């Protein structure tokens, strides 16, 4: 009996050893399972943090690059460029103005052809000539054209040069002569081509406020700054394929001492009637210098309009 009991005890002892081993392995398996569960929970958070950090780093780099580009853009927008190496009669320049910048009218809108006092005087000086040729330069927002009536009623044609973008688009949609061209540009005060920053001024209108005083109201407080090319007048004339003008109108507060007129090769260009806006802030000496300068070119002052335009006529047209 002792043998079997002993054997039984031996067998029982062996089973107890396996249970002890299984019990000792249980905490290790549980720890491994816990680590795996913890990693599954933490891994998405770590991936999110890594992606977020990468995105923020890229955004910071992009912001710095954008700031540098903006600074370069601002510097470019405030810098004027002058092409000294390009002459006024350069064939490539002439073709560039004619093919790229000259825009025909599209006849989408009715042309306001009310005759101005200046046009009435010009028509009288030219004896109501038909099919005349003009160049009109306007760099004042809201200024009335002094060629619309001539264009519409006497079939004149020419180039209308405008610095204001909105005035340019309005003129392009007008029903002017099909041979008339509209140019968004400024006239250079030197015999070189320039590119400048054009600070568009806000339109100012007078509005009646009940019984109170009039107030100045700006219709656009923040109008965009644009880049504008300035061509010599002679280059524009060559692009339009004319060297003889019946009428040249310069309506700009920016023209100082007739600097645009100094760029004209007078031995080549012939202008019958010339009008220039001359501000009242000019001194008597400055006004006399302008008149003397044009007198030396055989132009005589014949009229000063109520709008501040001084009209000159080539001396051969004067009645003696």
PDB file of C-alpha atoms in Angstrom:
ATOM      1  CA  UNK A   1       0.000   0.000   0.000  1.00  0.00           C
ATOM      2  CA  UNK A   2       2.909   2.184   0.697  1.00  0.00           C
ATOM      3  CA  UNK A   3       4.143   1.919  -2.890  1.00  0.00           C
ATOM      4  CA  UNK A   4       1.018   3.030  -4.559  1.00  0.00           C
ATOM      5  CA  UNK A   5       0.577   5.803  -2.046  1.00  0.00           C
ATOM      6  CA  UNK A   6       4.029   6.948  -2.692  1.00  0.00           C
ATOM      7  CA  UNK A   7       3.470   6.828  -6.414  1.00  0.00           C
ATOM      8  CA  UNK A   8       0.258   8.670  -6.019  1.00  0.00           C
ATOM      9  CA  UNK A   9       1.978  11.263  -3.955  1.00  0.00           C
ATOM     10  CA  UNK A  10       4.667  11.532  -6.596  1.00  0.00           C
ATOM     11  CA  UNK A  11       2.123  12.048  -9.272  1.00  0.00           C
ATOM     12  CA  UNK A  12       0.315  14.577  -7.162  1.00  0.00           C
ATOM     13  CA  UNK A  13       3.577  16.349  -6.472  1.00  0.00           C
ATOM     14  CA  UNK A  14       4.292  16.599 -10.208  1.00  0.00           C
ATOM     15  CA  UNK A  15       0.899  18.229 -10.911  1.00  0.00           C
ATOM     16  CA  UNK A  16       1.488  20.761  -8.163  1.00  0.00           C
ATOM     17  CA  UNK A  17       4.797  21.771  -9.761  1.00  0.00           C
ATOM     18  CA  UNK A  18       3.077  22.525 -13.074  1.00  0.00           C
ATOM     19  CA  UNK A  19       0.477  24.667 -11.302  1.00  0.00           C
ATOM     20  CA  UNK A  20       3.231  26.615  -9.549  1.00  0.00           C
ATOM     21  CA  UNK A  21       4.987  27.209 -12.902  1.00  0.00           C
ATOM     22  CA  UNK A  22       1.753  28.383 -14.565  1.00  0.00           C
ATOM     23  CA  UNK A  23       1.051  30.647 -11.630  1.00  0.00           C
ATOM     24  CA  UNK A  24       4.528  32.149 -11.841  1.00  0.00           C
ATOM     25  CA  UNK A  25       4.129  32.786 -15.622  1.00  0.00           C
ATOM     26  CA  UNK A  26       0.762  34.529 -15.194  1.00  0.00           C
ATOM     27  CA  UNK A  27       2.120  37.926 -14.026  1.00  0.00           C
ATOM     28  CA  UNK A  28       4.630  38.032 -16.948  1.00  0.00           C
ATOM     29  CA  UNK A  29       1.890  37.406 -19.520  1.00  0.00           C
ATOM     30  CA  UNK A  30      -0.335  39.978 -17.896  1.00  0.00           C
ATOM     31  CA  UNK A  31       2.496  42.550 -17.962  1.00  0.00           C
ATOM     32  CA  UNK A  32       3.172  41.852 -21.633  1.00  0.00           C
ATOM     33  CA  UNK A  33      -0.527  42.158 -22.415  1.00  0.00           C
ATOM     34  CA  UNK A  34      -0.680  45.422 -20.452  1.00  0.00           C
ATOM     35  CA  UNK A  35       2.265  46.837 -22.363  1.00  0.00           C
ATOM     36  CA  UNK A  36       0.660  45.921 -25.658  1.00  0.00           C
ATOM     37  CA  UNK A  37      -2.629  47.506 -24.612  1.00  0.00           C
ATOM     38  CA  UNK A  38      -0.838  50.649 -23.393  1.00  0.00           C
ATOM     39  CA  UNK A  39       1.073  50.950 -26.652  1.00  0.00           C
ATOM     40  CA  UNK A  40      -2.126  50.593 -28.681  1.00  0.00           C
ATOM     41  CA  UNK A  41      -3.623  53.448 -26.680  1.00  0.00           C
ATOM     42  CA  UNK A  42      -0.580  55.706 -26.734  1.00  0.00           C
ATOM     43  CA  UNK A  43       0.567  55.108 -30.340  1.00  0.00           C
ATOM     44  CA  UNK A  44      -2.252  57.181 -31.972  1.00  0.00           C
ATOM     45  CA  UNK A  45      -1.529  60.061 -29.590  1.00  0.00           C
ATOM     46  CA  UNK A  46       2.169  59.943 -30.399  1.00  0.00           C
ATOM     47  CA  UNK A  47       1.398  59.769 -34.121  1.00  0.00           C
ATOM     48  CA  UNK A  48      -0.909  62.778 -33.785  1.00  0.00           C
ATOM     49  CA  UNK A  49       1.730  64.751 -31.874  1.00  0.00           C
ATOM     50  CA  UNK A  50       4.354  63.892 -34.493  1.00  0.00           C
ATOM     51  CA  UNK A  51       2.059  64.896 -37.359  1.00  0.00           C
ATOM     52  CA  UNK A  52       0.995  68.079 -35.542  1.00  0.00           C
ATOM     53  CA  UNK A  53       4.601  69.054 -34.826  1.00  0.00           C
ATOM     54  CA  UNK A  54       5.572  68.424 -38.443  1.00  0.00           C
ATOM     55  CA  UNK A  55       2.618  70.459 -39.718  1.00  0.00           C
ATOM     56  CA  UNK A  56       3.398  73.346 -37.365  1.00  0.00           C
ATOM     57  CA  UNK A  57       7.052  73.304 -38.400  1.00  0.00           C
ATOM     58  CA  UNK A  58       6.088  73.374 -42.080  1.00  0.00           C
ATOM     59  CA  UNK A  59       3.579  76.160 -41.405  1.00  0.00           C
ATOM     60  CA  UNK A  60       6.243  78.187 -39.611  1.00  0.00           C
ATOM     61  CA  UNK A  61       8.680  77.727 -42.494  1.00  0.00           C
ATOM     62  CA  UNK A  62       5.964  78.664 -45.014  1.00  0.00           C
ATOM     63  CA  UNK A  63       5.016  81.753 -42.979  1.00  0.00           C
ATOM     64  CA  UNK A  64       8.614  82.919 -42.868  1.00  0.00           C
ATOM     65  CA  UNK A  65       8.993  82.355 -46.612  1.00  0.00           C
ATOM     66  CA  UNK A  66       5.704  84.186 -47.284  1.00  0.00           C
ATOM     67  CA  UNK A  67       6.858  87.108 -45.134  1.00  0.00           C
ATOM     68  CA  UNK A  68      10.102  87.316 -47.113  1.00  0.00           C
ATOM     69  CA  UNK A  69       8.184  87.188 -50.398  1.00  0.00           C
ATOM     70  CA  UNK A  70       5.852  89.904 -49.141  1.00  0.00           C
ATOM     71  CA  UNK A  71       8.782  92.104 -48.179  1.00  0.00           C
ATOM     72  CA  UNK A  72      10.322  91.583 -51.606  1.00  0.00           C
ATOM     73  CA  UNK A  73       6.967  92.385 -53.244  1.00  0.00           C
ATOM     74  CA  UNK A  74       6.543  95.560 -51.182  1.00  0.00           C
ATOM     75  CA  UNK A  75      10.072  96.624 -52.042  1.00  0.00           C
ATOM     76  CA  UNK A  76       9.343  96.035 -55.725  1.00  0.00           C
ATOM     77  CA  UNK A  77       6.073  97.978 -55.525  1.00  0.00           C
ATOM     78  CA  UNK A  78       7.803 101.019 -54.057  1.00  0.00           C
ATOM     79  CA  UNK A  79      10.722 101.050 -56.464  1.00  0.00           C
ATOM     80  CA  UNK A  80      10.700 102.895 -59.761  1.00  0.00           C
ATOM     81  CA  UNK A  81      12.459 101.384 -62.750  1.00  0.00           C
ATOM     82  CA  UNK A  82      13.975 103.337 -65.613  1.00  0.00           C
ATOM     83  CA  UNK A  83      15.040 101.776 -68.926  1.00  0.00           C
ATOM     84  CA  UNK A  84      17.859 104.076 -69.956  1.00  0.00           C
ATOM     85  CA  UNK A  85      19.066 101.786 -72.730  1.00  0.00           C
ATOM     86  CA  UNK A  86      15.793 101.914 -74.709  1.00  0.00           C
ATOM     87  CA  UNK A  87      15.396 104.903 -77.019  1.00  0.00           C
ATOM     88  CA  UNK A  88      12.043 106.585 -77.662  1.00  0.00           C
ATOM     89  CA  UNK A  89      11.956 105.369 -81.281  1.00  0.00           C
ATOM     90  CA  UNK A  90      13.116 101.820 -80.575  1.00  0.00           C
ATOM     91  CA  UNK A  91      11.200  99.581 -83.051  1.00  0.00           C
ATOM     92  CA  UNK A  92      10.621  96.861 -80.459  1.00  0.00           C
ATOM     93  CA  UNK A  93       9.251  99.409 -77.991  1.00  0.00           C
ATOM     94  CA  UNK A  94       6.936 100.861 -80.637  1.00  0.00           C
ATOM     95  CA  UNK A  95       5.652  97.387 -81.532  1.00  0.00           C
ATOM     96  CA  UNK A  96       5.220  96.562 -77.833  1.00  0.00           C
ATOM     97  CA  UNK A  97       3.047  99.635 -77.225  1.00  0.00           C
ATOM     98  CA  UNK A  98       1.007  99.064 -80.379  1.00  0.00           C
ATOM     99  CA  UNK A  99       0.412  95.329 -79.970  1.00  0.00           C
ATOM    100  CA  UNK A 100       0.193  94.973 -76.187  1.00  0.00           C
ATOM    101  CA  UNK A 101      -0.964  98.256 -74.667  1.00  0.00           C
ATOM    102  CA  UNK A 102      -3.166  99.842 -77.332  1.00  0.00           C
ATOM    103  CA  UNK A 103      -6.755  98.704 -76.769  1.00  0.00           C
ATOM    104  CA  UNK A 104      -9.618  99.315 -79.219  1.00  0.00           C
ATOM    105  CA  UNK A 105     -13.015 100.438 -77.996  1.00  0.00           C
ATOM    106  CA  UNK A 106     -15.659  97.708 -77.801  1.00  0.00           C
ATOM    107  CA  UNK A 107     -18.793  99.873 -78.282  1.00  0.00           C
ATOM    108  CA  UNK A 108     -20.536  98.279 -75.293  1.00  0.00           C
ATOM    109  CA  UNK A 109     -21.652 101.550 -73.726  1.00  0.00           C
ATOM    110  CA  UNK A 110     -23.012 104.839 -75.023  1.00  0.00           C
ATOM    111  CA  UNK A 111     -20.462 107.647 -75.336  1.00  0.00           C
ATOM    112  CA  UNK A 112     -21.309 110.796 -73.411  1.00  0.00           C
ATOM    113  CA  UNK A 113     -20.490 113.281 -76.153  1.00  0.00           C
ATOM    114  CA  UNK A 114     -21.615 116.537 -74.563  1.00  0.00           C
ATOM    115  CA  UNK A 115     -19.531 119.324 -76.058  1.00  0.00           C
ATOM    116  CA  UNK A 116     -17.248 121.031 -73.567  1.00  0.00           C
ATOM    117  CA  UNK A 117     -16.238 124.675 -73.795  1.00  0.00           C
ATOM    118  CA  UNK A 118     -12.719 123.550 -74.635  1.00  0.00           C
ATOM    119  CA  UNK A 119     -13.918 121.367 -77.520  1.00  0.00           C
ATOM    120  CA  UNK A 120     -16.023 124.226 -78.816  1.00  0.00           C
ATOM    121  CA  UNK A 121     -12.952 126.439 -78.851  1.00  0.00           C
ATOM    122  CA  UNK A 122     -10.786 123.738 -80.479  1.00  0.00           C
ATOM    123  CA  UNK A 123     -13.418 123.159 -83.178  1.00  0.00           C
ATOM    124  CA  UNK A 124     -13.446 126.896 -83.862  1.00  0.00           C
ATOM    125  CA  UNK A 125      -9.639 127.060 -84.090  1.00  0.00           C
ATOM    126  CA  UNK A 126      -9.548 124.136 -86.519  1.00  0.00           C
ATOM    127  CA  UNK A 127     -12.548 125.481 -88.499  1.00  0.00           C
ATOM    128  CA  UNK A 128     -14.678 122.438 -87.602  1.00  0.00           C
ATOM    129  CA  UNK A 129     -12.230 120.128 -89.286  1.00  0.00           C
ATOM    130  CA  UNK A 130     -13.444 116.576 -89.774  1.00  0.00           C
ATOM    131  CA  UNK A 131     -11.390 113.404 -89.214  1.00  0.00           C
ATOM    132  CA  UNK A 132      -8.806 115.158 -87.086  1.00  0.00           C
ATOM    133  CA  UNK A 133      -6.238 113.373 -84.925  1.00  0.00           C
ATOM    134  CA  UNK A 134      -5.761 113.912 -81.190  1.00  0.00           C
ATOM    135  CA  UNK A 135      -3.824 112.694 -78.170  1.00  0.00           C
ATOM    136  CA  UNK A 136      -5.531 113.181 -74.810  1.00  0.00           C
ATOM    137  CA  UNK A 137      -3.804 112.484 -71.500  1.00  0.00           C
ATOM    138  CA  UNK A 138      -5.890 112.390 -68.297  1.00  0.00           C
ATOM    139  CA  UNK A 139      -4.474 111.519 -64.897  1.00  0.00           C
ATOM    140  CA  UNK A 140      -7.189 113.112 -62.766  1.00  0.00           C
ATOM    141  CA  UNK A 141      -9.943 110.836 -61.466  1.00  0.00           C
ATOM    142  CA  UNK A 142     -13.335 112.078 -62.582  1.00  0.00           C
ATOM    143  CA  UNK A 143     -11.962 114.542 -65.149  1.00  0.00           C
ATOM    144  CA  UNK A 144     -14.195 115.048 -68.187  1.00  0.00           C
ATOM    145  CA  UNK A 145     -12.759 114.166 -71.564  1.00  0.00           C
ATOM    146  CA  UNK A 146     -12.228 117.037 -73.983  1.00  0.00           C
ATOM    147  CA  UNK A 147     -12.236 114.823 -77.094  1.00  0.00           C
ATOM    148  CA  UNK A 148     -15.477 112.792 -76.822  1.00  0.00           C
ATOM    149  CA  UNK A 149     -17.553 115.328 -78.776  1.00  0.00           C
ATOM    150  CA  UNK A 150     -14.841 115.732 -81.419  1.00  0.00           C
ATOM    151  CA  UNK A 151     -14.641 111.944 -81.698  1.00  0.00           C
ATOM    152  CA  UNK A 152     -18.402 111.456 -81.951  1.00  0.00           C
ATOM    153  CA  UNK A 153     -19.521 114.459 -84.020  1.00  0.00           C
ATOM    154  CA  UNK A 154     -16.538 115.334 -86.215  1.00  0.00           C
ATOM    155  CA  UNK A 155     -15.256 111.765 -86.592  1.00  0.00           C
ATOM    156  CA  UNK A 156     -11.916 112.522 -84.957  1.00  0.00           C
ATOM    157  CA  UNK A 157      -9.683 109.668 -83.849  1.00  0.00           C
ATOM    158  CA  UNK A 158      -6.653 109.324 -81.633  1.00  0.00           C
ATOM    159  CA  UNK A 159      -5.204 107.893 -78.438  1.00  0.00           C
ATOM    160  CA  UNK A 160      -6.818 108.369 -75.033  1.00  0.00           C
ATOM    161  CA  UNK A 161      -4.176 107.876 -72.308  1.00  0.00           C
ATOM    162  CA  UNK A 162      -5.552 107.214 -68.821  1.00  0.00           C
ATOM    163  CA  UNK A 163      -3.803 106.462 -65.538  1.00  0.00           C
ATOM    164  CA  UNK A 164      -6.907 105.492 -63.555  1.00  0.00           C
ATOM    165  CA  UNK A 165      -7.797 101.789 -64.112  1.00  0.00           C
ATOM    166  CA  UNK A 166     -11.556 102.309 -63.811  1.00  0.00           C
ATOM    167  CA  UNK A 167     -11.541 105.233 -66.232  1.00  0.00           C
ATOM    168  CA  UNK A 168      -9.503 103.092 -68.626  1.00  0.00           C
ATOM    169  CA  UNK A 169     -12.015 100.220 -68.585  1.00  0.00           C
ATOM    170  CA  UNK A 170     -14.945 102.619 -68.968  1.00  0.00           C
ATOM    171  CA  UNK A 171     -13.294 104.289 -71.964  1.00  0.00           C
ATOM    172  CA  UNK A 172     -12.500 100.917 -73.508  1.00  0.00           C
ATOM    173  CA  UNK A 173     -16.202  99.973 -73.399  1.00  0.00           C
ATOM    174  CA  UNK A 174     -17.288 103.263 -74.978  1.00  0.00           C
ATOM    175  CA  UNK A 175     -18.466 103.793 -78.548  1.00  0.00           C
ATOM    176  CA  UNK A 176     -15.604 106.001 -79.709  1.00  0.00           C
ATOM    177  CA  UNK A 177     -14.227 105.908 -83.231  1.00  0.00           C
ATOM    178  CA  UNK A 178     -13.190 102.381 -84.193  1.00  0.00           C
ATOM    179  CA  UNK A 179      -9.728 103.756 -85.021  1.00  0.00           C
ATOM    180  CA  UNK A 180      -9.311 105.296 -81.569  1.00  0.00           C
ATOM    181  CA  UNK A 181      -7.093 103.466 -79.097  1.00  0.00           C
ATOM    182  CA  UNK A 182      -7.166 103.539 -75.294  1.00  0.00           C
ATOM    183  CA  UNK A 183      -3.919 103.290 -73.350  1.00  0.00           C
ATOM    184  CA  UNK A 184      -3.576 102.551 -69.620  1.00  0.00           C
ATOM    185  CA  UNK A 185      -0.332 104.350 -68.942  1.00  0.00           C
ATOM    186  CA  UNK A 186       1.266 107.592 -67.869  1.00  0.00           C
ATOM    187  CA  UNK A 187       3.409 109.951 -69.904  1.00  0.00           C
ATOM    188  CA  UNK A 188       7.070 110.030 -69.024  1.00  0.00           C
ATOM    189  CA  UNK A 189       8.573 113.362 -67.995  1.00  0.00           C
ATOM    190  CA  UNK A 190      11.906 112.215 -69.457  1.00  0.00           C
ATOM    191  CA  UNK A 191      12.970 110.681 -72.743  1.00  0.00           C
ATOM    192  CA  UNK A 192      13.060 107.234 -71.145  1.00  0.00           C
ATOM    193  CA  UNK A 193      10.584 104.477 -70.312  1.00  0.00           C
ATOM    194  CA  UNK A 194       9.674 104.119 -66.652  1.00  0.00           C
ATOM    195  CA  UNK A 195       7.675 101.781 -64.459  1.00  0.00           C
ATOM    196  CA  UNK A 196       6.285 103.427 -61.345  1.00  0.00           C
ATOM    197  CA  UNK A 197       3.913 102.753 -58.479  1.00  0.00           C
ATOM    198  CA  UNK A 198       0.563 104.395 -59.107  1.00  0.00           C
ATOM    199  CA  UNK A 199      -1.205 105.448 -55.921  1.00  0.00           C
ATOM    200  CA  UNK A 200      -4.839 105.575 -56.904  1.00  0.00           C
ATOM    201  CA  UNK A 201      -6.628 108.373 -55.101  1.00  0.00           C
ATOM    202  CA  UNK A 202     -10.065 107.907 -53.616  1.00  0.00           C
ATOM    203  CA  UNK A 203     -12.921 109.658 -55.314  1.00  0.00           C
ATOM    204  CA  UNK A 204     -14.267 112.458 -53.179  1.00  0.00           C
ATOM    205  CA  UNK A 205     -17.844 113.570 -53.493  1.00  0.00           C
ATOM    206  CA  UNK A 206     -19.902 116.222 -51.705  1.00  0.00           C
ATOM    207  CA  UNK A 207     -22.968 114.820 -49.982  1.00  0.00           C
ATOM    208  CA  UNK A 208     -25.727 116.899 -48.415  1.00  0.00           C
ATOM    209  CA  UNK A 209     -26.542 115.704 -44.902  1.00  0.00           C
ATOM    210  CA  UNK A 210     -30.020 117.012 -44.110  1.00  0.00           C
ATOM    211  CA  UNK A 211     -29.849 120.632 -43.046  1.00  0.00           C
ATOM    212  CA  UNK A 212     -26.252 120.347 -41.914  1.00  0.00           C
ATOM    213  CA  UNK A 213     -23.132 121.381 -43.811  1.00  0.00           C
ATOM    214  CA  UNK A 214     -21.748 119.471 -46.759  1.00  0.00           C
ATOM    215  CA  UNK A 215     -19.342 116.661 -45.964  1.00  0.00           C
ATOM    216  CA  UNK A 216     -16.508 115.192 -47.943  1.00  0.00           C
ATOM    217  CA  UNK A 217     -17.143 111.475 -48.339  1.00  0.00           C
ATOM    218  CA  UNK A 218     -14.587 109.073 -49.746  1.00  0.00           C
ATOM    219  CA  UNK A 219     -16.297 106.394 -51.829  1.00  0.00           C
ATOM    220  CA  UNK A 220     -13.312 104.016 -51.600  1.00  0.00           C
ATOM    221  CA  UNK A 221     -11.125 104.186 -48.529  1.00  0.00           C
ATOM    222  CA  UNK A 222      -8.553 101.597 -49.567  1.00  0.00           C
ATOM    223  CA  UNK A 223      -7.971 101.412 -53.301  1.00  0.00           C
ATOM    224  CA  UNK A 224      -5.222  99.105 -54.570  1.00  0.00           C
ATOM    225  CA  UNK A 225      -1.780 100.295 -55.555  1.00  0.00           C
ATOM    226  CA  UNK A 226      -0.849  99.274 -59.081  1.00  0.00           C
ATOM    227  CA  UNK A 227       2.231  99.325 -61.276  1.00  0.00           C
ATOM    228  CA  UNK A 228       2.085 101.666 -64.227  1.00  0.00           C
ATOM    229  CA  UNK A 229       4.349 102.053 -67.244  1.00  0.00           C
ATOM    230  CA  UNK A 230       5.215 105.566 -68.392  1.00  0.00           C
ATOM    231  CA  UNK A 231       5.987 105.990 -72.083  1.00  0.00           C
ATOM    232  CA  UNK A 232       7.393 109.089 -73.789  1.00  0.00           C
ATOM    233  CA  UNK A 233       4.771 110.935 -75.817  1.00  0.00           C
ATOM    234  CA  UNK A 234       6.899 110.539 -78.941  1.00  0.00           C
ATOM    235  CA  UNK A 235       6.842 106.732 -78.549  1.00  0.00           C
ATOM    236  CA  UNK A 236       3.036 106.771 -78.287  1.00  0.00           C
ATOM    237  CA  UNK A 237       2.804 108.894 -81.443  1.00  0.00           C
ATOM    238  CA  UNK A 238       5.025 106.500 -83.373  1.00  0.00           C
ATOM    239  CA  UNK A 239       3.016 103.522 -82.107  1.00  0.00           C
ATOM    240  CA  UNK A 240      -0.116 105.221 -83.464  1.00  0.00           C
ATOM    241  CA  UNK A 241       1.783 105.921 -86.683  1.00  0.00           C
ATOM    242  CA  UNK A 242       1.347 109.712 -86.652  1.00  0.00           C
ATOM    243  CA  UNK A 243       3.742 112.647 -86.406  1.00  0.00           C
ATOM    244  CA  UNK A 244       1.151 115.381 -86.990  1.00  0.00           C
ATOM    245  CA  UNK A 245      -1.546 116.161 -84.424  1.00  0.00           C
ATOM    246  CA  UNK A 246      -4.515 118.463 -84.675  1.00  0.00           C
ATOM    247  CA  UNK A 247      -4.979 118.554 -80.916  1.00  0.00           C
ATOM    248  CA  UNK A 248      -2.919 117.582 -77.861  1.00  0.00           C
ATOM    249  CA  UNK A 249      -4.607 117.777 -74.446  1.00  0.00           C
ATOM    250  CA  UNK A 250      -2.601 117.309 -71.240  1.00  0.00           C
ATOM    251  CA  UNK A 251      -4.951 117.186 -68.263  1.00  0.00           C
ATOM    252  CA  UNK A 252      -2.846 116.237 -65.291  1.00  0.00           C
ATOM    253  CA  UNK A 253      -1.962 117.830 -61.956  1.00  0.00           C
ATOM    254  CA  UNK A 254       1.343 115.936 -62.086  1.00  0.00           C
ATOM    255  CA  UNK A 255       2.812 117.812 -65.028  1.00  0.00           C
ATOM    256  CA  UNK A 256       5.374 120.236 -63.667  1.00  0.00           C
ATOM    257  CA  UNK A 257       6.704 123.080 -65.853  1.00  0.00           C
ATOM    258  CA  UNK A 258       5.658 121.296 -69.021  1.00  0.00           C
ATOM    259  CA  UNK A 259       8.184 118.481 -68.571  1.00  0.00           C
ATOM    260  CA  UNK A 260       6.209 116.211 -70.882  1.00  0.00           C
ATOM    261  CA  UNK A 261       6.521 118.850 -73.599  1.00  0.00           C
ATOM    262  CA  UNK A 262      10.305 118.804 -73.194  1.00  0.00           C
ATOM    263  CA  UNK A 263      10.393 115.185 -74.405  1.00  0.00           C
ATOM    264  CA  UNK A 264       8.869 116.040 -77.798  1.00  0.00           C
ATOM    265  CA  UNK A 265      11.258 116.268 -80.784  1.00  0.00           C
ATOM    266  CA  UNK A 266       9.686 119.445 -82.176  1.00  0.00           C
ATOM    267  CA  UNK A 267      11.645 119.225 -85.402  1.00  0.00           C
ATOM    268  CA  UNK A 268       9.702 116.036 -86.211  1.00  0.00           C
ATOM    269  CA  UNK A 269       6.328 116.452 -84.493  1.00  0.00           C
ATOM    270  CA  UNK A 270       3.810 119.119 -85.522  1.00  0.00           C
ATOM    271  CA  UNK A 271       0.869 119.950 -83.220  1.00  0.00           C
ATOM    272  CA  UNK A 272      -1.761 122.471 -84.314  1.00  0.00           C
ATOM    273  CA  UNK A 273      -3.580 123.090 -81.011  1.00  0.00           C
ATOM    274  CA  UNK A 274      -2.157 122.329 -77.584  1.00  0.00           C
ATOM    275  CA  UNK A 275      -3.859 122.598 -74.199  1.00  0.00           C
ATOM    276  CA  UNK A 276      -2.245 122.014 -70.836  1.00  0.00           C
ATOM    277  CA  UNK A 277      -3.696 122.142 -67.346  1.00  0.00           C
ATOM    278  CA  UNK A 278      -1.789 124.726 -65.365  1.00  0.00           C
ATOM    279  CA  UNK A 279      -2.467 124.754 -61.647  1.00  0.00           C
ATOM    280  CA  UNK A 280      -3.034 128.023 -59.838  1.00  0.00           C
ATOM    281  CA  UNK A 281      -0.306 127.147 -57.336  1.00  0.00           C
ATOM    282  CA  UNK A 282       2.331 127.910 -59.983  1.00  0.00           C
ATOM    283  CA  UNK A 283       4.021 131.237 -59.509  1.00  0.00           C
ATOM    284  CA  UNK A 284       3.930 134.059 -62.018  1.00  0.00           C
ATOM    285  CA  UNK A 285       7.534 133.294 -62.950  1.00  0.00           C
ATOM    286  CA  UNK A 286       6.745 129.622 -63.614  1.00  0.00           C
ATOM    287  CA  UNK A 287       3.778 130.579 -65.767  1.00  0.00           C
ATOM    288  CA  UNK A 288       5.883 133.053 -67.742  1.00  0.00           C
ATOM    289  CA  UNK A 289       8.578 130.409 -68.255  1.00  0.00           C
ATOM    290  CA  UNK A 290       5.996 128.010 -69.702  1.00  0.00           C
ATOM    291  CA  UNK A 291       4.627 130.641 -72.075  1.00  0.00           C
ATOM    292  CA  UNK A 292       8.130 131.684 -73.152  1.00  0.00           C
ATOM    293  CA  UNK A 293       9.121 128.054 -73.691  1.00  0.00           C
ATOM    294  CA  UNK A 294       6.161 127.468 -76.007  1.00  0.00           C
ATOM    295  CA  UNK A 295       6.672 130.823 -77.714  1.00  0.00           C
ATOM    296  CA  UNK A 296      10.145 129.634 -78.640  1.00  0.00           C
ATOM    297  CA  UNK A 297       8.410 126.721 -80.383  1.00  0.00           C
ATOM    298  CA  UNK A 298       6.138 129.182 -82.231  1.00  0.00           C
ATOM    299  CA  UNK A 299       3.103 128.561 -80.015  1.00  0.00           C
ATOM    300  CA  UNK A 300       0.957 131.429 -78.798  1.00  0.00           C
ATOM    301  CA  UNK A 301      -1.359 131.469 -75.793  1.00  0.00           C
ATOM    302  CA  UNK A 302      -4.860 132.232 -77.088  1.00  0.00           C
ATOM    303  CA  UNK A 303      -7.200 131.157 -74.282  1.00  0.00           C
ATOM    304  CA  UNK A 304      -7.354 130.258 -70.592  1.00  0.00           C
ATOM    305  CA  UNK A 305     -10.467 128.242 -69.756  1.00  0.00           C
ATOM    306  CA  UNK A 306     -12.458 128.371 -66.539  1.00  0.00           C
ATOM    307  CA  UNK A 307     -11.236 124.834 -65.796  1.00  0.00           C
ATOM    308  CA  UNK A 308      -7.598 125.908 -65.668  1.00  0.00           C
ATOM    309  CA  UNK A 309      -6.574 124.787 -69.161  1.00  0.00           C
ATOM    310  CA  UNK A 310      -4.274 127.036 -71.183  1.00  0.00           C
ATOM    311  CA  UNK A 311      -4.755 126.686 -74.930  1.00  0.00           C
ATOM    312  CA  UNK A 312      -1.909 127.377 -77.347  1.00  0.00           C
ATOM    313  CA  UNK A 313      -2.026 127.441 -81.122  1.00  0.00           C
ATOM    314  CA  UNK A 314       0.773 127.022 -83.616  1.00  0.00           C
ATOM    315  CA  UNK A 315       1.621 130.436 -84.991  1.00  0.00           C
ATOM    316  CA  UNK A 316       0.874 129.615 -88.638  1.00  0.00           C
ATOM    317  CA  UNK A 317      -2.812 129.280 -87.716  1.00  0.00           C
ATOM    318  CA  UNK A 318      -3.028 132.721 -86.125  1.00  0.00           C
ATOM    319  CA  UNK A 319      -4.921 135.397 -87.999  1.00  0.00           C
ATOM    320  CA  UNK A 320      -2.608 138.354 -88.514  1.00  0.00           C
TER     321      UNK A 320
END
